[in-house]
Short mmCIF file of C-alpha atoms and ligand atoms in Angstrom, two decimals:
data_model
loop_
_atom_site.label_atom_id
_atom_site.label_comp_id
_atom_site.label_asym_id
_atom_site.label_seq_id
_atom_site.Cartn_x
_atom_site.Cartn_y
_atom_site.Cartn_z
CA UNK A 25 119.97 76.52 83.14
CA UNK A 26 121.49 74.79 80.21
CA UNK A 27 119.18 71.76 80.21
CA UNK A 28 117.01 71.43 77.21
CA UNK A 29 113.33 72.03 77.41
CA UNK A 30 111.09 69.02 76.89
CA UNK A 31 109.43 70.93 74.08
CA UNK A 32 112.23 71.76 71.65
CA UNK A 33 110.25 74.45 69.82
CA UNK A 34 110.16 76.29 73.13
CA UNK A 35 113.97 76.40 73.14
CA UNK A 36 113.87 77.62 69.54
CA UNK A 37 111.51 80.46 70.43
CA UNK A 38 113.67 81.47 73.38
CA UNK A 39 116.82 81.47 71.33
CA UNK A 40 115.16 83.51 68.57
CA UNK A 41 114.08 86.01 71.24
CA UNK A 42 117.65 86.34 72.50
CA UNK A 43 118.98 86.74 68.96
CA UNK A 44 116.51 89.51 68.16
CA UNK A 45 117.45 91.32 71.34
CA UNK A 46 121.20 91.05 70.69
CA UNK A 47 120.69 92.23 67.14
CA UNK A 48 118.82 95.29 68.38
CA UNK A 49 121.61 96.02 70.83
CA UNK A 50 124.31 95.72 68.21
CA UNK A 51 122.43 98.12 65.94
CA UNK A 52 122.04 100.61 68.78
CA UNK A 53 125.76 100.37 69.47
CA UNK A 54 126.72 100.95 65.84
CA UNK A 55 124.21 103.78 65.56
CA UNK A 56 125.83 105.49 68.54
CA UNK A 57 129.25 104.98 67.00
CA UNK A 58 128.15 106.44 63.66
CA UNK A 59 126.37 109.38 65.29
CA UNK A 60 129.48 110.15 67.32
CA UNK A 61 131.64 110.05 64.23
CA UNK A 62 129.15 112.22 62.32
CA UNK A 63 129.41 114.74 65.11
CA UNK A 64 133.19 114.73 65.29
CA UNK A 65 133.76 114.78 61.56
CA UNK A 66 130.84 117.07 60.77
CA UNK A 67 129.72 114.31 58.45
CA UNK A 68 126.16 115.13 57.42
CA UNK A 69 125.77 112.19 55.07
CA UNK A 70 126.62 109.84 57.90
CA UNK A 71 124.16 111.62 60.14
CA UNK A 72 121.47 111.07 57.51
CA UNK A 73 122.35 107.41 57.38
CA UNK A 74 121.91 107.12 61.14
CA UNK A 75 118.47 108.67 60.85
CA UNK A 76 117.47 106.22 58.12
CA UNK A 77 118.82 103.18 60.01
CA UNK A 78 116.54 103.76 62.95
CA UNK A 79 113.67 102.09 61.07
CA UNK A 80 115.45 98.75 61.43
CA UNK A 81 115.25 99.02 65.20
CA UNK A 82 111.55 99.72 65.13
CA UNK A 83 110.99 96.71 62.92
CA UNK A 84 113.08 94.41 65.13
CA UNK A 85 111.35 95.65 68.24
CA UNK A 86 107.93 94.88 66.88
CA UNK A 87 109.06 91.43 65.81
CA UNK A 88 110.48 90.85 69.28
CA UNK A 89 107.26 92.07 70.91
CA UNK A 90 105.18 89.65 68.86
CA UNK A 91 107.45 86.76 69.70
CA UNK A 92 107.51 87.58 73.43
CA UNK A 93 103.72 87.78 73.51
CA UNK A 94 103.47 84.49 71.66
CA UNK A 95 105.81 82.84 74.17
CA UNK A 96 103.86 84.24 77.12
CA UNK A 97 100.50 83.21 75.67
CA UNK A 98 101.35 79.81 74.25
CA UNK A 99 104.24 78.58 76.38
CA UNK A 100 103.36 80.16 79.72
CA UNK A 101 106.96 80.23 80.89
CA UNK A 102 107.84 80.13 84.57
CA UNK A 103 110.83 80.97 86.73
CA UNK A 104 114.07 81.80 84.84
CA UNK A 105 112.33 81.58 81.47
CA UNK A 106 109.60 83.94 82.61
CA UNK A 107 112.14 86.44 83.91
CA UNK A 108 114.08 86.24 80.68
CA UNK A 109 111.03 86.89 78.49
CA UNK A 110 109.84 89.82 80.60
CA UNK A 111 113.29 91.40 81.00
CA UNK A 112 114.00 91.01 77.30
CA UNK A 113 110.65 92.48 76.31
CA UNK A 114 111.14 95.52 78.54
CA UNK A 115 114.78 95.99 77.59
CA UNK A 116 113.94 95.84 73.89
CA UNK A 117 111.62 98.79 74.51
CA UNK A 118 114.57 100.58 76.12
CA UNK A 119 116.76 99.87 73.08
CA UNK A 120 114.07 101.19 70.78
CA UNK A 121 113.96 104.37 72.83
CA UNK A 122 117.74 104.68 72.68
CA UNK A 123 117.43 104.42 68.92
CA UNK A 124 115.05 107.40 68.95
CA UNK A 125 117.51 109.39 71.04
CA UNK A 126 120.40 108.60 68.70
CA UNK A 127 118.29 109.62 65.72
CA UNK A 128 117.37 112.85 67.45
CA UNK A 129 121.04 113.54 68.17
CA UNK A 130 121.93 112.87 64.55
CA UNK A 131 119.28 115.33 63.47
CA UNK A 132 121.02 117.98 65.53
CA UNK A 133 124.49 117.23 64.18
CA UNK A 134 124.15 119.79 61.46
CA UNK A 135 123.22 122.64 63.79
CA UNK A 136 125.75 121.60 66.42
CA UNK A 137 128.70 121.64 64.09
CA UNK A 138 127.80 125.21 63.23
CA UNK A 139 127.38 126.13 66.87
CA UNK A 140 130.74 124.70 67.77
CA UNK A 141 132.47 127.82 66.48
CA UNK A 142 130.88 129.80 69.26
CA UNK A 143 130.85 127.25 72.04
CA UNK A 144 134.25 125.67 71.83
CA UNK A 145 134.92 121.96 71.83
CA UNK A 146 132.35 119.23 71.34
CA UNK A 147 134.88 116.93 72.99
CA UNK A 148 132.65 116.45 76.04
CA UNK A 149 129.72 115.37 73.90
CA UNK A 150 131.93 112.88 72.10
CA UNK A 151 133.24 111.54 75.40
CA UNK A 152 129.72 111.10 76.76
CA UNK A 153 128.65 109.36 73.61
CA UNK A 154 131.63 107.01 73.65
CA UNK A 155 130.97 106.09 77.26
CA UNK A 156 127.37 105.21 76.42
CA UNK A 157 128.56 103.06 73.57
CA UNK A 158 130.94 101.16 75.84
CA UNK A 159 128.09 100.66 78.31
CA UNK A 160 125.88 99.35 75.51
CA UNK A 161 128.50 96.83 74.42
CA UNK A 162 129.01 95.64 77.97
CA UNK A 163 125.29 95.23 78.51
CA UNK A 164 125.10 92.94 75.50
CA UNK A 165 127.87 90.77 76.89
CA UNK A 166 126.19 90.80 80.30
CA UNK A 167 122.96 89.63 78.63
CA UNK A 168 124.65 86.83 76.73
CA UNK A 169 126.36 85.60 79.88
CA UNK A 170 123.46 86.42 82.20
CA UNK A 171 126.12 88.21 84.26
CA UNK A 172 124.58 90.37 86.98
CA UNK A 173 127.91 91.72 88.21
CA UNK A 174 128.76 93.05 84.82
CA UNK A 175 125.31 94.66 84.63
CA UNK A 176 125.94 96.24 88.02
CA UNK A 177 129.18 97.75 86.68
CA UNK A 178 127.27 99.22 83.76
CA UNK A 179 124.88 100.92 86.17
CA UNK A 180 127.90 102.46 87.90
CA UNK A 181 129.37 103.67 84.62
CA UNK A 182 126.31 105.78 84.04
CA UNK A 183 127.63 108.08 86.77
CA UNK A 184 130.46 109.08 84.46
CA UNK A 185 127.96 110.19 81.85
CA UNK A 186 126.03 112.15 84.46
CA UNK A 187 129.18 113.89 85.68
CA UNK A 188 130.19 114.89 82.16
CA UNK A 189 126.69 116.20 81.58
CA UNK A 190 126.87 118.31 84.75
CA UNK A 191 130.15 119.88 83.82
CA UNK A 192 129.04 120.57 80.27
CA UNK A 193 125.93 122.23 81.61
CA UNK A 194 127.98 124.60 83.77
CA UNK A 195 130.32 125.33 80.91
CA UNK A 196 127.44 126.21 78.57
CA UNK A 197 125.88 128.47 81.18
CA UNK A 198 129.13 130.41 81.39
CA UNK A 199 129.26 130.87 77.61
CA UNK A 200 125.69 132.01 77.50
CA UNK A 201 126.23 134.55 80.25
CA UNK A 202 129.32 135.86 78.54
CA UNK A 203 127.53 136.68 75.32
CA UNK A 204 123.82 136.26 74.49
CA UNK A 205 124.78 135.50 70.88
CA UNK A 206 126.10 132.15 72.13
CA UNK A 207 122.71 131.12 73.47
CA UNK A 208 121.34 129.44 70.37
CA UNK A 209 124.43 127.28 69.80
CA UNK A 210 124.73 126.40 73.47
CA UNK A 211 121.11 125.36 73.65
CA UNK A 212 121.66 122.88 70.83
CA UNK A 213 124.68 121.45 72.59
CA UNK A 214 122.66 121.13 75.77
CA UNK A 215 119.79 119.33 74.05
CA UNK A 216 122.24 116.96 72.48
CA UNK A 217 123.96 116.39 75.80
CA UNK A 218 120.60 115.72 77.41
CA UNK A 219 119.84 113.11 74.75
CA UNK A 220 123.07 111.30 75.45
CA UNK A 221 122.58 111.55 79.19
CA UNK A 222 119.18 109.92 78.75
CA UNK A 223 120.73 107.16 76.68
CA UNK A 224 123.02 106.45 79.62
CA UNK A 225 120.03 106.30 81.95
CA UNK A 226 118.32 103.94 79.56
CA UNK A 227 121.27 101.53 79.45
CA UNK A 228 121.28 101.67 83.25
CA UNK A 229 117.58 100.71 83.16
CA UNK A 230 118.41 97.74 80.96
CA UNK A 231 121.13 96.80 83.45
CA UNK A 232 118.48 96.72 86.18
CA UNK A 233 116.30 94.41 84.11
CA UNK A 234 119.25 92.12 83.51
CA UNK A 235 120.06 91.92 87.20
CA UNK A 236 116.45 90.85 87.83
CA UNK A 237 116.63 88.40 84.97
CA UNK A 238 119.83 86.80 86.25
CA UNK A 239 119.10 86.78 89.97
CA UNK A 240 115.34 87.11 90.44
CA UNK A 241 115.97 90.12 92.67
CA UNK A 242 115.83 93.79 91.84
CA UNK A 243 119.07 95.65 92.60
CA UNK A 244 119.01 97.22 96.01
CA UNK A 245 117.98 100.85 96.35
CA UNK A 246 117.97 103.23 93.48
CA UNK A 247 121.27 104.17 91.96
CA UNK A 248 122.39 107.56 93.20
CA UNK A 249 121.59 109.95 90.43
CA UNK A 250 124.63 112.02 89.60
CA UNK A 251 122.85 114.28 87.12
CA UNK A 252 122.36 117.44 89.15
CA UNK A 253 121.48 119.84 86.32
CA UNK A 254 117.84 119.94 87.31
CA UNK A 255 118.89 121.76 90.48
CA UNK A 256 121.44 124.21 89.14
CA UNK A 257 120.31 127.83 89.34
CA UNK A 258 122.54 130.67 88.24
CA UNK A 259 121.67 134.22 89.24
CA UNK A 260 122.94 137.09 87.09
CA UNK A 261 125.32 139.19 89.18
CA UNK A 262 123.59 142.06 90.97
CA UNK A 263 125.76 144.84 89.60
CA UNK A 264 125.73 143.56 86.01
CA UNK B 34 117.04 63.52 111.97
CA UNK B 35 115.94 66.95 110.93
CA UNK B 36 113.23 68.32 113.15
CA UNK B 37 113.45 71.92 111.99
CA UNK B 38 110.58 72.37 109.60
CA UNK B 39 110.52 74.68 106.66
CA UNK B 40 107.96 77.06 108.07
CA UNK B 41 105.78 78.78 105.49
CA UNK B 42 107.05 82.19 104.42
CA UNK B 43 103.57 83.64 104.39
CA UNK B 44 103.57 84.52 108.08
CA UNK B 45 100.03 83.12 108.42
CA UNK B 46 99.70 80.76 111.36
CA UNK B 47 99.62 77.12 110.42
CA UNK B 48 96.45 75.12 111.06
CA UNK B 49 98.25 71.88 110.21
CA UNK B 50 101.84 70.90 110.66
CA UNK B 51 103.59 67.87 109.26
CA UNK B 52 107.00 66.94 110.66
CA UNK B 53 109.36 64.29 109.33
CA UNK B 54 106.63 62.31 107.67
CA UNK B 55 107.51 59.00 106.01
CA UNK B 56 104.97 56.88 104.18
CA UNK B 57 105.50 53.28 103.07
CA UNK B 58 103.46 50.98 100.87
CA UNK B 59 104.73 47.66 102.11
CA UNK B 60 108.51 48.01 101.77
CA UNK B 61 108.34 50.77 99.20
CA UNK B 62 108.83 54.26 100.59
CA UNK B 63 106.54 56.81 98.88
CA UNK B 64 107.19 59.85 101.13
CA UNK B 65 110.60 60.57 102.62
CA UNK B 66 110.98 62.81 105.65
CA UNK B 67 108.60 65.57 104.63
CA UNK B 68 107.89 68.56 106.86
CA UNK B 69 105.39 71.20 105.83
CA UNK B 70 103.13 73.77 107.45
CA UNK B 71 99.67 74.44 106.10
CA UNK B 72 98.76 78.09 106.75
CA UNK B 73 95.18 78.80 107.77
CA UNK B 74 92.73 80.39 105.32
CA UNK B 75 95.10 79.97 102.46
CA UNK B 76 95.33 77.63 99.53
CA UNK B 77 98.37 75.37 99.48
CA UNK B 78 99.15 73.63 96.20
CA UNK B 79 101.11 70.37 96.04
CA UNK B 80 102.80 69.97 92.67
CA UNK B 81 105.25 67.55 91.13
CA UNK B 82 105.50 64.85 88.48
CA UNK B 83 103.12 61.90 88.64
CA UNK B 84 104.03 59.29 91.16
CA UNK B 85 106.07 61.73 93.29
CA UNK B 86 103.75 61.19 96.26
CA UNK B 87 101.41 64.20 96.23
CA UNK B 88 98.23 62.18 96.73
CA UNK B 89 99.89 59.97 99.30
CA UNK B 90 101.00 63.00 101.31
CA UNK B 91 97.58 64.68 100.97
CA UNK B 92 95.86 61.56 102.28
CA UNK B 93 97.99 61.72 105.45
CA UNK B 94 96.15 64.85 106.52
CA UNK B 95 92.84 63.10 107.17
CA UNK B 96 94.18 59.59 107.64
CA UNK B 97 92.73 58.45 104.37
CA UNK B 98 95.82 56.23 104.06
CA UNK B 99 94.41 54.14 106.93
CA UNK B 100 92.02 52.67 104.39
CA UNK B 101 94.95 51.23 102.41
CA UNK B 102 96.02 47.94 104.01
CA UNK B 103 99.71 48.01 103.19
CA UNK B 104 100.18 51.72 103.90
CA UNK B 105 102.18 52.87 106.93
CA UNK B 106 102.57 56.50 108.01
CA UNK B 107 105.37 57.65 110.33
CA UNK B 108 106.14 61.08 111.71
CA UNK B 109 104.13 63.78 113.35
CA UNK B 110 101.03 65.44 111.91
CA UNK B 111 99.10 67.93 113.98
CA UNK B 112 95.78 69.58 113.32
CA UNK B 113 95.19 72.63 115.54
CA UNK B 114 97.97 71.35 117.79
CA UNK B 115 96.46 67.84 118.17
CA UNK B 116 98.27 64.75 116.97
CA UNK B 117 95.86 63.27 114.42
CA UNK B 118 97.55 59.86 114.55
CA UNK B 119 96.90 59.55 118.26
CA UNK B 120 95.05 56.20 118.76
CA UNK B 121 92.32 58.02 120.68
CA UNK B 122 91.38 60.13 117.68
CA UNK B 123 87.93 59.45 116.22
CA UNK B 124 88.79 59.10 112.55
CA UNK B 125 85.24 59.66 111.30
CA UNK B 126 85.03 62.91 113.24
CA UNK B 127 88.49 63.89 112.00
CA UNK B 128 87.37 63.44 108.39
CA UNK B 129 84.43 65.74 108.98
CA UNK B 130 86.86 68.43 110.17
CA UNK B 131 89.18 67.73 107.27
CA UNK B 132 87.08 66.94 104.22
CA UNK B 133 88.17 65.62 100.89
CA UNK B 134 87.23 66.14 97.27
CA UNK B 135 88.51 63.65 94.71
CA UNK B 136 89.69 63.78 91.14
CA UNK B 137 86.60 62.11 89.82
CA UNK B 138 83.35 63.58 91.12
CA UNK B 139 81.69 60.78 93.04
CA UNK B 140 78.13 61.76 93.98
CA UNK B 141 76.16 59.05 95.78
CA UNK B 142 73.34 57.51 93.76
CA UNK B 143 70.89 59.70 95.62
CA UNK B 144 69.16 63.03 95.10
CA UNK B 145 71.10 66.28 95.07
CA UNK B 146 69.55 67.12 98.44
CA UNK B 147 70.43 63.77 100.00
CA UNK B 148 73.98 63.95 98.73
CA UNK B 149 74.55 67.12 100.72
CA UNK B 150 72.39 66.04 103.65
CA UNK B 151 74.27 62.75 104.00
CA UNK B 152 77.11 64.05 106.19
CA UNK B 153 74.99 66.18 108.54
CA UNK B 154 72.66 63.18 109.02
CA UNK B 155 75.34 60.66 109.93
CA UNK B 156 77.03 63.18 112.21
CA UNK B 157 73.63 64.24 113.63
CA UNK B 158 74.46 67.87 113.02
CA UNK B 159 70.92 69.06 112.42
CA UNK B 160 68.36 69.72 115.13
CA UNK B 161 65.32 69.61 112.87
CA UNK B 162 64.16 69.10 109.31
CA UNK B 163 64.23 72.85 108.72
CA UNK B 164 67.72 73.08 110.09
CA UNK B 165 68.90 70.30 107.80
CA UNK B 166 67.34 72.07 104.84
CA UNK B 167 69.16 75.20 105.93
CA UNK B 168 72.50 73.40 106.05
CA UNK B 169 71.93 71.88 102.60
CA UNK B 170 70.99 75.21 101.01
CA UNK B 171 73.86 77.12 102.65
CA UNK B 172 76.33 74.44 101.56
CA UNK B 173 75.05 74.47 97.99
CA UNK B 174 75.33 78.25 97.99
CA UNK B 175 78.87 78.18 99.33
CA UNK B 176 79.74 75.68 96.63
CA UNK B 177 78.32 78.08 94.05
CA UNK B 178 75.78 75.50 92.88
CA UNK B 179 72.49 76.52 94.49
CA UNK B 180 71.22 78.82 91.74
CA UNK B 181 71.70 76.10 89.16
CA UNK B 182 69.88 73.35 91.09
CA UNK B 183 67.41 75.12 93.41
CA UNK B 184 64.38 73.86 91.46
CA UNK B 185 65.49 70.24 91.21
CA UNK B 186 66.96 69.24 94.53
CA UNK B 187 65.20 65.87 94.34
CA UNK B 188 66.81 64.88 91.06
CA UNK B 189 69.74 62.46 91.19
CA UNK B 190 73.16 63.98 91.74
CA UNK B 191 74.46 61.95 88.86
CA UNK B 192 72.18 63.89 86.45
CA UNK B 193 74.40 66.96 86.80
CA UNK B 194 77.26 67.95 84.49
CA UNK B 195 80.83 67.06 85.49
CA UNK B 196 81.59 70.51 86.84
CA UNK B 197 78.31 70.61 88.75
CA UNK B 198 78.94 67.16 90.19
CA UNK B 199 82.32 68.33 91.42
CA UNK B 200 80.71 71.35 93.07
CA UNK B 201 78.11 68.99 94.57
CA UNK B 202 80.98 67.05 96.13
CA UNK B 203 82.39 70.31 97.46
CA UNK B 204 78.95 71.15 98.92
CA UNK B 205 78.88 67.69 100.49
CA UNK B 206 82.27 68.30 102.09
CA UNK B 207 81.21 71.75 103.28
CA UNK B 208 77.95 70.49 104.82
CA UNK B 209 79.73 68.99 107.84
CA UNK B 210 81.40 72.32 108.55
CA UNK B 211 85.04 71.34 108.03
CA UNK B 212 88.09 73.47 108.74
CA UNK B 213 90.19 72.09 105.94
CA UNK B 214 89.28 70.78 102.53
CA UNK B 215 91.72 68.50 100.75
CA UNK B 216 91.34 68.35 96.98
CA UNK B 217 93.07 65.80 94.81
CA UNK B 218 93.19 67.05 91.22
CA UNK B 219 89.60 68.26 91.45
CA UNK B 220 89.54 69.77 87.97
CA UNK B 221 91.44 67.20 85.98
CA UNK B 222 88.25 65.81 84.44
CA UNK B 223 86.69 69.22 83.79
CA UNK B 224 86.66 71.56 80.82
CA UNK B 225 88.28 75.02 81.14
CA UNK B 226 85.04 76.84 81.99
CA UNK B 227 84.04 74.35 84.69
CA UNK B 228 87.65 74.56 85.94
CA UNK B 229 87.53 78.35 86.08
CA UNK B 230 84.28 78.20 88.07
CA UNK B 231 85.85 75.85 90.63
CA UNK B 232 88.99 77.97 90.87
CA UNK B 233 86.87 81.06 91.46
CA UNK B 234 84.94 79.13 94.08
CA UNK B 235 88.14 78.04 95.84
CA UNK B 236 89.26 81.61 96.00
CA UNK B 237 86.06 82.67 97.77
CA UNK B 238 86.13 79.58 100.01
CA UNK B 239 89.49 80.41 101.50
CA UNK B 240 87.93 83.11 103.68
CA UNK B 241 86.23 80.38 105.66
CA UNK B 242 88.30 77.27 104.94
CA UNK B 243 91.86 76.18 104.47
CA UNK B 244 92.43 74.33 101.23
CA UNK B 245 95.18 71.93 100.21
CA UNK B 246 95.04 71.03 96.54
CA UNK B 247 97.01 68.51 94.54
CA UNK B 248 97.23 69.58 90.94
CA UNK B 249 99.20 68.45 87.93
CA UNK B 250 98.61 71.86 86.33
CA UNK B 251 101.28 74.35 87.30
CA UNK B 252 99.17 77.12 85.83
CA UNK B 253 96.39 76.12 88.18
CA UNK B 254 98.75 76.07 91.16
CA UNK B 255 100.00 79.51 90.15
CA UNK B 256 96.49 80.87 89.71
CA UNK B 257 94.84 79.61 92.88
CA UNK B 258 97.39 79.06 95.60
CA UNK B 259 99.27 81.28 98.01
CA UNK B 260 101.73 78.57 99.03
CA UNK B 261 103.22 75.96 96.72
CA UNK B 262 105.09 72.81 97.69
CA UNK B 263 107.08 70.95 95.05
CA UNK B 264 107.52 67.20 95.45
CA UNK B 265 109.91 65.00 93.54
CA UNK B 266 110.55 61.28 94.10
CA UNK B 267 108.80 61.33 97.46
CA UNK B 268 110.75 64.29 98.79
CA UNK B 269 109.61 67.82 99.38
CA UNK B 270 112.13 69.73 97.29
CA UNK B 271 110.96 73.23 98.05
CA UNK B 272 107.96 75.05 99.46
CA UNK B 273 107.09 78.69 99.87
CA UNK B 274 105.23 81.67 98.61
CA UNK B 275 103.63 80.79 95.26
CA UNK B 276 104.84 83.93 93.54
CA UNK B 277 108.39 83.19 94.66
CA UNK B 278 108.24 79.56 93.53
CA UNK B 279 107.02 80.49 90.07
CA UNK B 280 109.26 83.48 89.48
CA UNK B 281 112.41 82.68 91.40
CA UNK B 282 112.58 79.22 92.95
CA UNK B 283 115.56 78.48 95.14
CA UNK B 284 116.32 74.93 94.03
CA UNK B 285 117.47 73.94 90.60
CA UNK B 286 115.18 70.90 90.61
CA UNK B 287 112.16 73.17 91.10
CA UNK B 288 113.37 75.55 88.42
CA UNK B 289 113.79 72.67 85.99
CA UNK B 290 110.44 71.10 86.73
CA UNK B 291 108.30 74.23 86.54
CA UNK B 292 110.03 75.40 83.41
CA UNK B 293 109.41 72.04 81.74
CA UNK B 294 112.90 70.59 81.85
CA UNK B 295 112.27 67.37 83.77
CA UNK B 296 109.30 65.05 83.38
N1 ADP C 73 97.59 52.10 97.11
C1 ADP C 73 98.87 52.01 96.75
N2 ADP C 73 99.56 50.85 96.87
C2 ADP C 73 100.86 50.77 96.54
N3 ADP C 73 101.58 51.77 96.07
C3 ADP C 73 100.97 52.96 95.91
C4 ADP C 73 99.59 53.14 96.25
N4 ADP C 73 99.26 54.44 95.99
C5 ADP C 73 100.38 55.01 95.52
N5 ADP C 73 101.40 54.14 95.47
C6 ADP C 73 102.79 54.44 95.01
O1 ADP C 73 103.29 55.54 95.75
C7 ADP C 73 103.96 56.46 94.93
C8 ADP C 73 103.31 57.83 95.02
O2 ADP C 73 102.01 57.77 94.44
P1 ADP C 73 100.99 58.97 94.52
O3 ADP C 73 100.93 59.48 95.89
O4 ADP C 73 99.70 58.50 93.91
O5 ADP C 73 101.68 60.03 93.57
P2 ADP C 73 101.08 61.33 92.84
O6 ADP C 73 99.78 61.66 93.48
O7 ADP C 73 102.12 62.38 93.03
O8 ADP C 73 100.93 60.97 91.40
C9 ADP C 73 103.93 55.86 93.53
O9 ADP C 73 105.11 55.18 93.32
C10 ADP C 73 102.76 54.91 93.58
O10 ADP C 73 102.95 53.84 92.69
MG1 MG C 74 97.81 61.73 92.60
#
């Protein structure tokens, strides 16, 4: 739909809406990158920076909300335009939420780096975080190109994050059972992992919105959820 | 020639069917091979840019085009399975089954009562004076006008406001107990409140009647109709479930028109 709208200020509003959304996405991506680096390098200053940057996302989201509401009220868009406004509005909310999760992760960086001594590598956390960042970058490209296939691939990638989360969960349980002094550190790692796992889910939610935006259809069925941690139960051994 | 019609997606059974309809004004073709089903007890909206043939197509449904000398209608239009262009059809009776409300409210220069009583009188539908009064009151009620005019039924219809006059015309159409009511831009001369009242009325009327409305307002089509048909240059480009048409139309031409990209 490249044709110009009869009312050119309508096109301007729509293009401003897209720009705001892409800007939010790029900030989320760089926040994830910084938070990951802060974690790996035990860089507390960087972690603080990530926490401070989150305000930008909140500001952009509220600007985007106002613009989307203005477009809906004054322009009454239909068809592809309508889908774009609604999908963008909802996805911006998802980005804002991702921002909160990154900030929360950054807040834990300090405690995690201390816990690492007892729990071994944070490599899995880093890997999860990097995967989510890749997904975020792809979703921005998918949005710019209105590419539903690319969005579908992003939904699939979330399975990788879920699998890493599962294996980390099992690993942490083992540590905790080995020595109760590990529990505190492991719990922090698990909370952090859960944050990142949720970020992955949230990008997958955006992917769903984009598929609707591009095709007018919701993706078929719900994606099979590979995060199984909610069903893992470990019994202490009877003769312990 | 294509005889397969785009059947409405709604699943409701059609009360009217149009197949391969062509309409000419002299040599000029205004409607080109249009097939459309009108589902019963639903509101069907005909939309499209001015001059695309909406009114022309609407007028085929009760043979209103017969009144235009140079107008010729070809194709097959059935009402309840009966060919309405069959020479044996009584056109006056047909128009009582398929009533019409126009863009500009056109009450007769008579009292409110006589405006509504006009149809039942010429069709001898009433058995007595009381019965006629009954028909008039019921029709005014169904048109959502009775409460506003109950104490002045003998005043001229033209003394009413624009929105009330339009509802008077709806009452007049209802009085002869039609099955279908055709409306050609019924709200285009009305303010938003009067428009909202008519839209609300249409919504309640669809329980008893089938409505086909021509509207230049896409918002109105989206608000009131269950089925939408988009016309462009005398062709039916696309028809279907209103929600589908306004969120995810199939054809690019529809997409462009409803999102304001062609005039
Ligand atoms: N009575 C008429 N005589 C000649 N041409 C007409 C007449 N009514 C409509 N037309 C022509 O037929 C085409 C469709 O008109 P119409 O059905 O009124 O369109 P719409 O209702 O979509 O605006 C237009 O080109 C119009 O000029
Ligand atoms: Mg017209």
